[in-house]
PDB file of C-alpha atoms and ligand atoms in Angstrom:
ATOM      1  CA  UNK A   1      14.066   3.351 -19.819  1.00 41.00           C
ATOM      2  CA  UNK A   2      12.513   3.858 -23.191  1.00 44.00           C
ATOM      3  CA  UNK A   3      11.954   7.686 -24.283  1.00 56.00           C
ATOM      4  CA  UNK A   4       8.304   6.510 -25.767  1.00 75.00           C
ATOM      5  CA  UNK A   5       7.485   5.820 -21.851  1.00 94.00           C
ATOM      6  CA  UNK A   6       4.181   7.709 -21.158  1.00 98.00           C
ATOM      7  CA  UNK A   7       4.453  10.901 -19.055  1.00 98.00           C
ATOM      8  CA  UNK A   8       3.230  11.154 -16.098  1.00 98.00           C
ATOM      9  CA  UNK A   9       2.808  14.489 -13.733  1.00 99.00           C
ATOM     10  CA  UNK A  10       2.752  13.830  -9.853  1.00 99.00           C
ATOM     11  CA  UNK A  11       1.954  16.883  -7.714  1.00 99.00           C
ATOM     12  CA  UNK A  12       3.949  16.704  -4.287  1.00 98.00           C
ATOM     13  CA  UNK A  13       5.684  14.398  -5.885  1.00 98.00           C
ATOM     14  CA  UNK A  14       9.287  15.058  -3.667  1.00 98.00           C
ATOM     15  CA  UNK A  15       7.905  13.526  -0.613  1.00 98.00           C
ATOM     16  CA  UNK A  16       5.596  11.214   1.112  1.00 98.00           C
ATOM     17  CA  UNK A  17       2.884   9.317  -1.064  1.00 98.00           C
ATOM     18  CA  UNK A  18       3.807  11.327  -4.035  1.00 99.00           C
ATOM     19  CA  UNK A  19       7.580  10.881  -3.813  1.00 98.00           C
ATOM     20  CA  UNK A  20       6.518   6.601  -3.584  1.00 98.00           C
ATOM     21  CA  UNK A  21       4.350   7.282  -6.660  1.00 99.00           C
ATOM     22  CA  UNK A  22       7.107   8.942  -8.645  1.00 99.00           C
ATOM     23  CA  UNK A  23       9.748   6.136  -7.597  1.00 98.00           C
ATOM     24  CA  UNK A  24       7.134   2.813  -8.438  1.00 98.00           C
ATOM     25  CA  UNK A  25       5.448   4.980 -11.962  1.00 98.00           C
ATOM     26  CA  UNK A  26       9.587   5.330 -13.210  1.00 98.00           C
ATOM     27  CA  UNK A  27      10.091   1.720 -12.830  1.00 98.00           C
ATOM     28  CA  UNK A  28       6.934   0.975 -14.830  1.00 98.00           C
ATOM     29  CA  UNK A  29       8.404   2.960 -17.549  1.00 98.00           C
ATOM     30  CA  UNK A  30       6.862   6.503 -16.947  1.00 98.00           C
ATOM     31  CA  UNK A  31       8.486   9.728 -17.643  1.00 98.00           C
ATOM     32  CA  UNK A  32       7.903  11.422 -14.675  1.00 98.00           C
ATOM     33  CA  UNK A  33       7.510  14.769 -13.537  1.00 98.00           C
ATOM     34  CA  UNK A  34       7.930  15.930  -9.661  1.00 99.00           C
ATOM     35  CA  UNK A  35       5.909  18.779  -8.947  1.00 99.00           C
ATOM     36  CA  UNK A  36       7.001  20.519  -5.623  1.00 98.00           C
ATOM     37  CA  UNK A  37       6.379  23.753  -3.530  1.00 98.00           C
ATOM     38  CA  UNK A  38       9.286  24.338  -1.470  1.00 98.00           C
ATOM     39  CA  UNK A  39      11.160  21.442  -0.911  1.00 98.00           C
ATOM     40  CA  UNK A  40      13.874  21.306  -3.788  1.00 98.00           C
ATOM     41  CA  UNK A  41      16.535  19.065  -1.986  1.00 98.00           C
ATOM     42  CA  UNK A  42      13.596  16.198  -1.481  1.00 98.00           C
ATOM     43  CA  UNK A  43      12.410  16.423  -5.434  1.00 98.00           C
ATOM     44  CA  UNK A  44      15.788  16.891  -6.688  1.00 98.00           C
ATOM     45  CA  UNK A  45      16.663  13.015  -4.765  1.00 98.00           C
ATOM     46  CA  UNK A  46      13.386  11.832  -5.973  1.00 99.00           C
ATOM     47  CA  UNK A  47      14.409  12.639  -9.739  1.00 98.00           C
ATOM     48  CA  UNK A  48      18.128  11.445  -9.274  1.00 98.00           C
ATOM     49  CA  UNK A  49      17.042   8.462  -8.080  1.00 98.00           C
ATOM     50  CA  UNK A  50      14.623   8.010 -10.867  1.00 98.00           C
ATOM     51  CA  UNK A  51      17.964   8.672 -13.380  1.00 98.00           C
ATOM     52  CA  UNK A  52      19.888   6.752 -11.865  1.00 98.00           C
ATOM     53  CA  UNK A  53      18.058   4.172 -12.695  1.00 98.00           C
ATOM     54  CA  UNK A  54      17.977   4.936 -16.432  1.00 98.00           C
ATOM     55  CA  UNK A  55      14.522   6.300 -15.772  1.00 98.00           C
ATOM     56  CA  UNK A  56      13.556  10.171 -17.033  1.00 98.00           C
ATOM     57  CA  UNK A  57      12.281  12.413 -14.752  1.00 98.00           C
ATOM     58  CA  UNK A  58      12.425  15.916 -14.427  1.00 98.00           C
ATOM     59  CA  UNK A  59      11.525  18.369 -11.302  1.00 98.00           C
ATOM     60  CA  UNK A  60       8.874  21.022 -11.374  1.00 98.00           C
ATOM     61  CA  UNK A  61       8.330  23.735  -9.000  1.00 98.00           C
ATOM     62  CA  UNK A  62       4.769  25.379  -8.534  1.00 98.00           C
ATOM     63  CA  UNK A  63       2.215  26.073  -6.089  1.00 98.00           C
ATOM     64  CA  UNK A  64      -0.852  23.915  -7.290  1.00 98.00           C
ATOM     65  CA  UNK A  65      -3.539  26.537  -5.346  1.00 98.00           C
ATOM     66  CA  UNK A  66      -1.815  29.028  -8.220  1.00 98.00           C
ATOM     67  CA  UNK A  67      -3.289  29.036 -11.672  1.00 98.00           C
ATOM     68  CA  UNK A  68       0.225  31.196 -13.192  1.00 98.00           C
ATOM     69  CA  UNK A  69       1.748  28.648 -11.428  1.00 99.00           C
ATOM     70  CA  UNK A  70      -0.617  25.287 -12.413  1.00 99.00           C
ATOM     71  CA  UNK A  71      -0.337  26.577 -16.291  1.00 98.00           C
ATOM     72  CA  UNK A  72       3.345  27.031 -16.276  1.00 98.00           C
ATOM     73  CA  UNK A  73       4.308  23.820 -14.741  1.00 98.00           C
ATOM     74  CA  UNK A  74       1.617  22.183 -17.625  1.00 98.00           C
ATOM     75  CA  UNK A  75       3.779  23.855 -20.316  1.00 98.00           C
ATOM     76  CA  UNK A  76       7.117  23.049 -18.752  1.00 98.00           C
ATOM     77  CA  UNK A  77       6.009  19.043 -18.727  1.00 98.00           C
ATOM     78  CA  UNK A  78       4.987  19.737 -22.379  1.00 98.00           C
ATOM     79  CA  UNK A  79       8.481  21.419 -23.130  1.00 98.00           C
ATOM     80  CA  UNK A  80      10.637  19.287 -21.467  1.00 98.00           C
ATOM     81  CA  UNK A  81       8.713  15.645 -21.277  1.00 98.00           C
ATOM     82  CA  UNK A  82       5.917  15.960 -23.910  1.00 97.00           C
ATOM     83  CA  UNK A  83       1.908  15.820 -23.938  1.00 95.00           C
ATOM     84  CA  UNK A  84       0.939  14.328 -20.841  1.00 98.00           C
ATOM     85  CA  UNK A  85      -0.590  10.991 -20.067  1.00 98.00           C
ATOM     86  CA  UNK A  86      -1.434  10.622 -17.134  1.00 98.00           C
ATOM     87  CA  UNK A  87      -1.709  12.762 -13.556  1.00 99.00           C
ATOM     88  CA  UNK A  88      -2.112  12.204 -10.057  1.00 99.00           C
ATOM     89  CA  UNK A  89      -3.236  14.887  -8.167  1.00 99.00           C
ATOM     90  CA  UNK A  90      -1.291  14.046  -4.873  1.00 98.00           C
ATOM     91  CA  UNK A  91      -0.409  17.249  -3.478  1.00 98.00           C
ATOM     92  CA  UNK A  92      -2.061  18.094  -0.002  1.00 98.00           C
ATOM     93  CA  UNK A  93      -1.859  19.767   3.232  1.00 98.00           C
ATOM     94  CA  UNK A  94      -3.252  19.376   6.517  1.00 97.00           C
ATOM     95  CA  UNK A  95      -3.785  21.966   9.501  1.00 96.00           C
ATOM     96  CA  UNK A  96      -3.855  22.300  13.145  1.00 96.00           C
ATOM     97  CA  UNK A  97      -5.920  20.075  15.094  1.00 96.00           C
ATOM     98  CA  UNK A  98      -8.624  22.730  15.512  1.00 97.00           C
ATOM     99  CA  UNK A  99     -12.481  22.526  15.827  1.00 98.00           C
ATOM    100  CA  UNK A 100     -14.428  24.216  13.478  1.00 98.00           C
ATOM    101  CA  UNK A 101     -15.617  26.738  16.080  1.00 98.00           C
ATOM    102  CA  UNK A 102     -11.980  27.596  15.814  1.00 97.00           C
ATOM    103  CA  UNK A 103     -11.320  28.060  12.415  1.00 97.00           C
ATOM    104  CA  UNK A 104     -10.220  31.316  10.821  1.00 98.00           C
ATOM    105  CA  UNK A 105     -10.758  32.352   7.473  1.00 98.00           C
ATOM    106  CA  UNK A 106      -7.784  32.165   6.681  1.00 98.00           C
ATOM    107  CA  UNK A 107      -6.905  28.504   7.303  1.00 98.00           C
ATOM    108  CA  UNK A 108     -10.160  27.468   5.237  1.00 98.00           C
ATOM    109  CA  UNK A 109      -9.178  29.619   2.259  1.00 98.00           C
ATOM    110  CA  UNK A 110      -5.353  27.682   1.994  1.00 98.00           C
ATOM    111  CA  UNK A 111      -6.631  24.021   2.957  1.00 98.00           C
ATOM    112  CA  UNK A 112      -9.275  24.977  -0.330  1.00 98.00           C
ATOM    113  CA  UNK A 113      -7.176  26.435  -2.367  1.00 98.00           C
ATOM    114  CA  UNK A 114      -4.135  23.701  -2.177  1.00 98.00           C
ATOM    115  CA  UNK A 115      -6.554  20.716  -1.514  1.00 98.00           C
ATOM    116  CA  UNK A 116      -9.649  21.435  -3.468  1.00 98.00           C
ATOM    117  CA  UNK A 117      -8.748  24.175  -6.218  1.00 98.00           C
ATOM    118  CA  UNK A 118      -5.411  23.166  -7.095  1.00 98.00           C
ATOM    119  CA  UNK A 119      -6.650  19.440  -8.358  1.00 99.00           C
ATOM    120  CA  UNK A 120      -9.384  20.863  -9.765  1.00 99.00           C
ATOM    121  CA  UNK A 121      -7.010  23.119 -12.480  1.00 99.00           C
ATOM    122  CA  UNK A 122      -4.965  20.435 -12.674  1.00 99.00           C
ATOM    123  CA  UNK A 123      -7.079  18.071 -14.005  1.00 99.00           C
ATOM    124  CA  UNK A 124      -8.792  21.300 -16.336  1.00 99.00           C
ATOM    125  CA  UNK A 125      -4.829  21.130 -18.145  1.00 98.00           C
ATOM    126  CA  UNK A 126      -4.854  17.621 -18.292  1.00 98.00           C
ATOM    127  CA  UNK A 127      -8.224  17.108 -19.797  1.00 98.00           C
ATOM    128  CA  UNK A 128      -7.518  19.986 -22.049  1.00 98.00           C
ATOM    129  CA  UNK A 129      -4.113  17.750 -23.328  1.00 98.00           C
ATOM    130  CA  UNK A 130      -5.782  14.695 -22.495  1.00 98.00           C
ATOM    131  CA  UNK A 131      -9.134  14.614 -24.073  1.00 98.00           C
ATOM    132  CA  UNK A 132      -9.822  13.358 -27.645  1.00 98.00           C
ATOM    133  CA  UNK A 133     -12.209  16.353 -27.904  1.00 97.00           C
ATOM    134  CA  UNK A 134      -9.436  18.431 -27.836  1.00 97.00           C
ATOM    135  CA  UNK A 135      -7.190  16.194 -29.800  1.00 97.00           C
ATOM    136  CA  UNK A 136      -5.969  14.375 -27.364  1.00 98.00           C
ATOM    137  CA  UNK A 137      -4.909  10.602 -27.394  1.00 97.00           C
ATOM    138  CA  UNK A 138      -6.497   9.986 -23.912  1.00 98.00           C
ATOM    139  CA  UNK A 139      -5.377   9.254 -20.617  1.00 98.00           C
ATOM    140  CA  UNK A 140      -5.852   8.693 -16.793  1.00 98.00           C
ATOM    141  CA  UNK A 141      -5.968  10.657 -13.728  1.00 99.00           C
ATOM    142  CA  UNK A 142      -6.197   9.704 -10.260  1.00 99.00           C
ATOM    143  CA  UNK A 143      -7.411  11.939  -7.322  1.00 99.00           C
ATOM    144  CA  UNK A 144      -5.187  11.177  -3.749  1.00 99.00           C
ATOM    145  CA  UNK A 145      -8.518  11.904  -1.335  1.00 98.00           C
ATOM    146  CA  UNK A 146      -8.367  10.425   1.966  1.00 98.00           C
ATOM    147  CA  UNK A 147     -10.632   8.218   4.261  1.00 98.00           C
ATOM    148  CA  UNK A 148     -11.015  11.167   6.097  1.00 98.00           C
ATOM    149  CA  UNK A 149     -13.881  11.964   3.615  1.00 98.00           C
ATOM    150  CA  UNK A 150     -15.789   9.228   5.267  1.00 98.00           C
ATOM    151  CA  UNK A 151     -14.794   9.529   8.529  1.00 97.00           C
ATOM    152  CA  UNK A 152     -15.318  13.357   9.029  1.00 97.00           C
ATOM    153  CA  UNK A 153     -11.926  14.723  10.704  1.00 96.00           C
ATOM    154  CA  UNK A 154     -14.222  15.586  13.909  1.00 97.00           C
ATOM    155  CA  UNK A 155     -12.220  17.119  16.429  1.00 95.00           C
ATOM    156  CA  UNK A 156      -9.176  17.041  14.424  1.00 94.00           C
ATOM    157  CA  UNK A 157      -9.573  18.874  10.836  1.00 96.00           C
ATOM    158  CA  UNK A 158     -13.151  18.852   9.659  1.00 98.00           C
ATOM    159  CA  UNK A 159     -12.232  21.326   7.201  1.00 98.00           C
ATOM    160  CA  UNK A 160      -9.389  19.020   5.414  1.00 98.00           C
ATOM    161  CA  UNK A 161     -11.663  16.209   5.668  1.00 98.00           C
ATOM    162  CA  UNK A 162     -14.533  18.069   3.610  1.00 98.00           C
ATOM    163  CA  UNK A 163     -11.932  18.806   1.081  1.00 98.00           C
ATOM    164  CA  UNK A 164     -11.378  15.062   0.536  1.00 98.00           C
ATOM    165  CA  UNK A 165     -14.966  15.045   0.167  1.00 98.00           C
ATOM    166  CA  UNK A 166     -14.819  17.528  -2.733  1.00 98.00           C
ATOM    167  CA  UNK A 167     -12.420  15.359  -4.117  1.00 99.00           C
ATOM    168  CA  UNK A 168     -14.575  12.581  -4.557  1.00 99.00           C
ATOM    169  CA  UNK A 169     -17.320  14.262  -5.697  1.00 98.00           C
ATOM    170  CA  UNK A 170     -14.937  15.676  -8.451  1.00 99.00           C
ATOM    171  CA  UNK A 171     -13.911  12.641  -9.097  1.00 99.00           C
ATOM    172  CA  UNK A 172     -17.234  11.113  -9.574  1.00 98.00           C
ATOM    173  CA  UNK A 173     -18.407  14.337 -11.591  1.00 98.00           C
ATOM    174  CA  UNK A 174     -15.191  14.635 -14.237  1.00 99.00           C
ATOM    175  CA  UNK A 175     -14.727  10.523 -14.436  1.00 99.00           C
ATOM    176  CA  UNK A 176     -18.485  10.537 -16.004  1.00 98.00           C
ATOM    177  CA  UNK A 177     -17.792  14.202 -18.034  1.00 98.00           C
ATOM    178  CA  UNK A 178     -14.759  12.714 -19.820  1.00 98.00           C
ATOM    179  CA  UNK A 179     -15.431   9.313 -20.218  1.00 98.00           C
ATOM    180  CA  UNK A 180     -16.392   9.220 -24.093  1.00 98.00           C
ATOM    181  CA  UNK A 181     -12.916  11.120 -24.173  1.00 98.00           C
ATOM    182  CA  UNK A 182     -10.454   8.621 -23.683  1.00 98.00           C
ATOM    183  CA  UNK A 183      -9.918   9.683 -19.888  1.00 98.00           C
ATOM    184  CA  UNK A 184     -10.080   7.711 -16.497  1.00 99.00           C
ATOM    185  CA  UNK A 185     -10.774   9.620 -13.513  1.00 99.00           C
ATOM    186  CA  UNK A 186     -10.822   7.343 -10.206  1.00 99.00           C
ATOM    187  CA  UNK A 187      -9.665   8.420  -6.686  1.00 99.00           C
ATOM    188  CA  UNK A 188      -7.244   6.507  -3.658  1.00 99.00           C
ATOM    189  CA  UNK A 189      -8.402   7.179  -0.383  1.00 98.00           C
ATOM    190  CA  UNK A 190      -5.614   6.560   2.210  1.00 98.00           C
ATOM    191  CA  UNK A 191      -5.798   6.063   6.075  1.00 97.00           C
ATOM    192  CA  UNK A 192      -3.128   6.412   8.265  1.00 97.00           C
ATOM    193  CA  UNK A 193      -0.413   6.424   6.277  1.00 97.00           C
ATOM    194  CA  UNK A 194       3.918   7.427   7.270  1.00 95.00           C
ATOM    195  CA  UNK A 195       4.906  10.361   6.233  1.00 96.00           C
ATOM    196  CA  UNK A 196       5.947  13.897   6.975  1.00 94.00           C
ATOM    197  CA  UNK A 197       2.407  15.166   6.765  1.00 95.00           C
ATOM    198  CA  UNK A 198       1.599  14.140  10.550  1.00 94.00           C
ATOM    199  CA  UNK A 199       4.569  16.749  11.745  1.00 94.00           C
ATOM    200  CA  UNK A 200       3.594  19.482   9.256  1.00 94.00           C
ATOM    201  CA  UNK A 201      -0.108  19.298  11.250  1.00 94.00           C
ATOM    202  CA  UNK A 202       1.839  19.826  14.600  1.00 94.00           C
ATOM    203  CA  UNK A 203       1.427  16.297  15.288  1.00 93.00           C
ATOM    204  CA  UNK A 204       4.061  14.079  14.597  1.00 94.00           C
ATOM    205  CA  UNK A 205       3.164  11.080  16.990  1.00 94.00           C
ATOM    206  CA  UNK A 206      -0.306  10.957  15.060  1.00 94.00           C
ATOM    207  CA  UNK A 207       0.722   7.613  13.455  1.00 95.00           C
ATOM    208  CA  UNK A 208       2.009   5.725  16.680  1.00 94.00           C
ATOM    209  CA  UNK A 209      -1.911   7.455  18.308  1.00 93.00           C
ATOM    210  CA  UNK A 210      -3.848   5.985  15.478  1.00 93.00           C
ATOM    211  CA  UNK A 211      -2.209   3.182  14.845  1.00 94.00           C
ATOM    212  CA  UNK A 212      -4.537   0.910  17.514  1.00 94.00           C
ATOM    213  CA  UNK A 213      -7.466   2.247  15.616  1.00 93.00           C
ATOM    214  CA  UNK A 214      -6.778   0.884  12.272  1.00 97.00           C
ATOM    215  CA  UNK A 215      -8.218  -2.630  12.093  1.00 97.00           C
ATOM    216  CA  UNK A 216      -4.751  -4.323  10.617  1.00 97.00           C
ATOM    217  CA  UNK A 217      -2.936  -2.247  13.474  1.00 97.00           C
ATOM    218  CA  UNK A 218      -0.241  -0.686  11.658  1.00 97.00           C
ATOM    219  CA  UNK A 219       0.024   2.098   9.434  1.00 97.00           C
ATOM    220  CA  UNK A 220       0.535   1.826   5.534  1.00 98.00           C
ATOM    221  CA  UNK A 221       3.661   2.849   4.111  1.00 98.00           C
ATOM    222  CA  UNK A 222       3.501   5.233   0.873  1.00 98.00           C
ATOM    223  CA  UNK A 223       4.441   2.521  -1.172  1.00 98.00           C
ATOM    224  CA  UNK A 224       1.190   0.551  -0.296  1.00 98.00           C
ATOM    225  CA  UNK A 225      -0.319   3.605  -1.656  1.00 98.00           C
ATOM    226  CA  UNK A 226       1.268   4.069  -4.844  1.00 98.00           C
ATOM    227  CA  UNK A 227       0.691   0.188  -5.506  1.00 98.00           C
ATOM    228  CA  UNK A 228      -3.033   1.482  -5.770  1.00 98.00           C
ATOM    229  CA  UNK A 229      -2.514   4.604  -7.833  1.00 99.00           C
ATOM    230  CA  UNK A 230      -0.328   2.540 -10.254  1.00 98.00           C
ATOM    231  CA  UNK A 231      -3.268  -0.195 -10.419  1.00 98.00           C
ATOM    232  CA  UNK A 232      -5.249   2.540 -11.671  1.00 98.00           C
ATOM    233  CA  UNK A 233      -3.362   4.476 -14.084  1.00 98.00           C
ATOM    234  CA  UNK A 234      -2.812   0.903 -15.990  1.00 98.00           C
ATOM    235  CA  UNK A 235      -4.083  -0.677 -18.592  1.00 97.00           C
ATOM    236  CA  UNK A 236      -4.916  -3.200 -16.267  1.00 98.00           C
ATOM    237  CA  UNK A 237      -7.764  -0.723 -15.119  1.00 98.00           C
ATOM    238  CA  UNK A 238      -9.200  -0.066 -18.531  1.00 98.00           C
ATOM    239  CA  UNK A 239     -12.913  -0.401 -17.253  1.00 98.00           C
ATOM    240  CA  UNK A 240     -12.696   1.232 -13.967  1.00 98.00           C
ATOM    241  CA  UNK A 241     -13.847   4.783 -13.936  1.00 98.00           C
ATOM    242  CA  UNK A 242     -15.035   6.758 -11.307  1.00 98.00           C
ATOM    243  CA  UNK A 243     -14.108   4.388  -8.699  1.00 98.00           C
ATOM    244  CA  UNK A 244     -12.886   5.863  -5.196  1.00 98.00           C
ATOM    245  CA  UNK A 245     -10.596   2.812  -3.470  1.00 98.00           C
ATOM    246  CA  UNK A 246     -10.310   2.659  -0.130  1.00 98.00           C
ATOM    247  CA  UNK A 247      -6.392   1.589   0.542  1.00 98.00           C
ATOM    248  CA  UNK A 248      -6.792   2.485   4.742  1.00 98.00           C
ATOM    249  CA  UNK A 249      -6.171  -0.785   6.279  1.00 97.00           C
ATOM    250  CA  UNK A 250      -9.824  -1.350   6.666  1.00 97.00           C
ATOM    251  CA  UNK A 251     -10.355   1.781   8.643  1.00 94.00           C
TER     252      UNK A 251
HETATM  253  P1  LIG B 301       3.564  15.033   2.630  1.00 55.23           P
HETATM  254  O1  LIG B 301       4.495  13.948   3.040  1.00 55.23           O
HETATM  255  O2  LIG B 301       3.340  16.194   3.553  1.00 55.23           O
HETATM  256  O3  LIG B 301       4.026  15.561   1.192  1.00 55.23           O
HETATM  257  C1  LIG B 301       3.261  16.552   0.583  1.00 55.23           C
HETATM  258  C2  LIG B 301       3.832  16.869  -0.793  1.00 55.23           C
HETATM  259  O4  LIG B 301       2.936  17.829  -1.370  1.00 55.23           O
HETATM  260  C3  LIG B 301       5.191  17.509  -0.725  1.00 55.23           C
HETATM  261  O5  LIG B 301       5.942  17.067  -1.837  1.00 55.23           O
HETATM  262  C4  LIG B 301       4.888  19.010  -0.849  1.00 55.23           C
HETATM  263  O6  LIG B 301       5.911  19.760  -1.476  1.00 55.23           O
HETATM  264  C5  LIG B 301       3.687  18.980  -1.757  1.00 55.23           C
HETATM  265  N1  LIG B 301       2.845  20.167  -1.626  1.00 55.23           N
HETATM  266  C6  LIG B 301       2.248  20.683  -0.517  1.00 55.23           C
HETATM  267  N2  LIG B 301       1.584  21.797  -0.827  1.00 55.23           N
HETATM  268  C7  LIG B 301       1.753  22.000  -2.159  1.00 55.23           C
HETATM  269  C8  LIG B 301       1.336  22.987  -3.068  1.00 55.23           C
HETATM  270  N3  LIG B 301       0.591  24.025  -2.660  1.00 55.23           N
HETATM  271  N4  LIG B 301       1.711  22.875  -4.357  1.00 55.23           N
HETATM  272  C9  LIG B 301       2.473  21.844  -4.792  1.00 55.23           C
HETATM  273  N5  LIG B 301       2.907  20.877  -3.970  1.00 55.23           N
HETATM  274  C10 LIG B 301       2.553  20.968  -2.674  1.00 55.23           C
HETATM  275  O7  LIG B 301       2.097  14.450   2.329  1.00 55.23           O
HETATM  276  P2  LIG B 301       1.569  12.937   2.150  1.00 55.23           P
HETATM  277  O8  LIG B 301       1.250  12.393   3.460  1.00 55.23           O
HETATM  278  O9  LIG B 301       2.437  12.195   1.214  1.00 55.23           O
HETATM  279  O10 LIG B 301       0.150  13.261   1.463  1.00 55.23           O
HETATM  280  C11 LIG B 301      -0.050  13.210   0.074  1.00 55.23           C
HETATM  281  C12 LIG B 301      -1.537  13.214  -0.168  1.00 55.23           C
HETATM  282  O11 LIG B 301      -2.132  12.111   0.508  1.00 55.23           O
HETATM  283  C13 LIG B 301      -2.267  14.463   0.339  1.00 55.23           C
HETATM  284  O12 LIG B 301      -3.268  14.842  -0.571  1.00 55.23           O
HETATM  285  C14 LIG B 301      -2.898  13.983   1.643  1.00 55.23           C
HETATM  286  O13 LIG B 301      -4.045  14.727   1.978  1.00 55.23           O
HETATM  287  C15 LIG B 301      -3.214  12.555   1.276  1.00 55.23           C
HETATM  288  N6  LIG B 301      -3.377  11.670   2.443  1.00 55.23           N
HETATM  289  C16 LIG B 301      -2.331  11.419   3.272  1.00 55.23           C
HETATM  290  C17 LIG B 301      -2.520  10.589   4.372  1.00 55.23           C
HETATM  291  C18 LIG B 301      -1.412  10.260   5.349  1.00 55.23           C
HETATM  292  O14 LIG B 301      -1.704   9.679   6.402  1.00 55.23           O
HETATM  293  N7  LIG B 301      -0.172  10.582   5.068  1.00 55.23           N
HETATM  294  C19 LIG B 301      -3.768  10.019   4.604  1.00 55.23           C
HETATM  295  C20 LIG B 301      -4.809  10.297   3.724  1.00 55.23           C
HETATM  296  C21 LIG B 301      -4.597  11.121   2.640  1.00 55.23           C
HETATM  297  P3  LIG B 301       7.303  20.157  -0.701  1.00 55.23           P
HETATM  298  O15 LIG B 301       8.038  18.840  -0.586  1.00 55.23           O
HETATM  299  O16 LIG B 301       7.953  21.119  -1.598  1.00 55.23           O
HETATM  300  O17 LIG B 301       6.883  20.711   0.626  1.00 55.23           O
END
């Protein structure tokens, strides 16, 4: 894998959609970096596998709902891989199925911080590497948001699903701010999709539950996914801004 290879930042990029993302971007030449919270063993694979491969990869631990912790994994990537190209801001969490008459405080203050604030300072370090107005040489960011943002989370998580909502407003907002920049901003908005993120919700049969519901009856798999945020970091995307794809099996 060639050292010129752009570089490319995932957040939550040791499991799930993320750790897909990583895994499909190395292969298509990226330099990658794995942003992770707690998980080290599951980032660690993710960049082995990537050097096994002959690929370059690197693992970065942070806490995206921190700024110290946003701006020092920024200046690690620029240390250690070089000015960034591209970013997907991947990293999420759910909650307990709760109504919002149950809500605390608390809850809403994490699920905004991790899912709505934590892109949001991400993408303020990558435009500020990024844009041309800054010197930049360009680049592309895409937003993981969810179908939920359509579909409302009632009964289930309301509150995650209006972060996704955020999300593609952001989207919408920066992809228009930065467009005379040299920067793509577009959005992936998954349904039902395999991964741990069920379990850490307190549900893990939620994918065999929902499964009936989608309209092609089976789940995606987090490679479907990253298929999608490839599309749109590439070239092969070079007029598509501010577009929010729907990759949810028709749901
Ligand atoms: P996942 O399997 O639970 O993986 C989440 C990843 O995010 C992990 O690598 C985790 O790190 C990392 N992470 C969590 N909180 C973080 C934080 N504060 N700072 C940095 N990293 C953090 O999740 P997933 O299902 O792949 O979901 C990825 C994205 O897709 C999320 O934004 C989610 O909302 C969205 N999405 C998922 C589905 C679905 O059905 N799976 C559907 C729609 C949208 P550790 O490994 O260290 O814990």
């Amino acid at each position: 894998m060639s050292k010129a290879g752009k570089v490319l930042l995932v957040t939550g990029g040791g499991r799930g959609i993320g750790a897909a993302t990583c895994l499909l971007a190395a292969k298509r030449g990226y330099r990658v970096a794995v942003n992770y919270v707690s998980d080290t063993a599951s980032a660690d694979a993710v960049v082995d596998t990537i050097r096994r491969g002959g690929g370059d990869a690197i693992a970065v631990k942070g806490d995206i709902g921190s700024e110290a912790d946003v701006l020092s994994m920024f200046e690690t990537v620029d240390r250690e891989l070089g000015r960034i190209d591209a970013l997907v801001n991947n990293a999420g969490v759910v909650d307990r199925k709760a109504r919002v008459d149950a809500v605390s405080l608390a809850r809403l203050e994490r699920m905004m911080r991790i899912n709505v604030i934590g892109p949001i300072l991400c993408a303020r370090e990558a435009v500020r590497r990024m844009s041309t107005r800054h010197g930049g040489k360009g680049g592309a960011i895409v937003n993981v948001s969810s179908i939920a943002a359509v579909i409302g989370g009632a009964g289930e998580y309301v509150d995650y699903a209006a972060t996704k909502g955020a999300i593609d407003s952001f989207t919408l907002g920066l992809a228009r701010e930065v467009a005379e920049e040299g920067i793509r901003v577009n959005a992936v908005r998954p349904g039902i999709v395999g991964t741990d993120i069920h379990a850490s919700g307190g549900q893990p049969d939620r994918v065999a539950a929902m499964r009936g519901l989608v309209p092609v009856k089976r789940e995606g798999n987090p490679e479907e996914i990253a298929d999608a945020i490839l599309w749109l970091l590439s070239d092969g995307a070079s007029y598509t801004t501010g577009a929010i794809l729907n990759v949810s099996g028709g749901r």
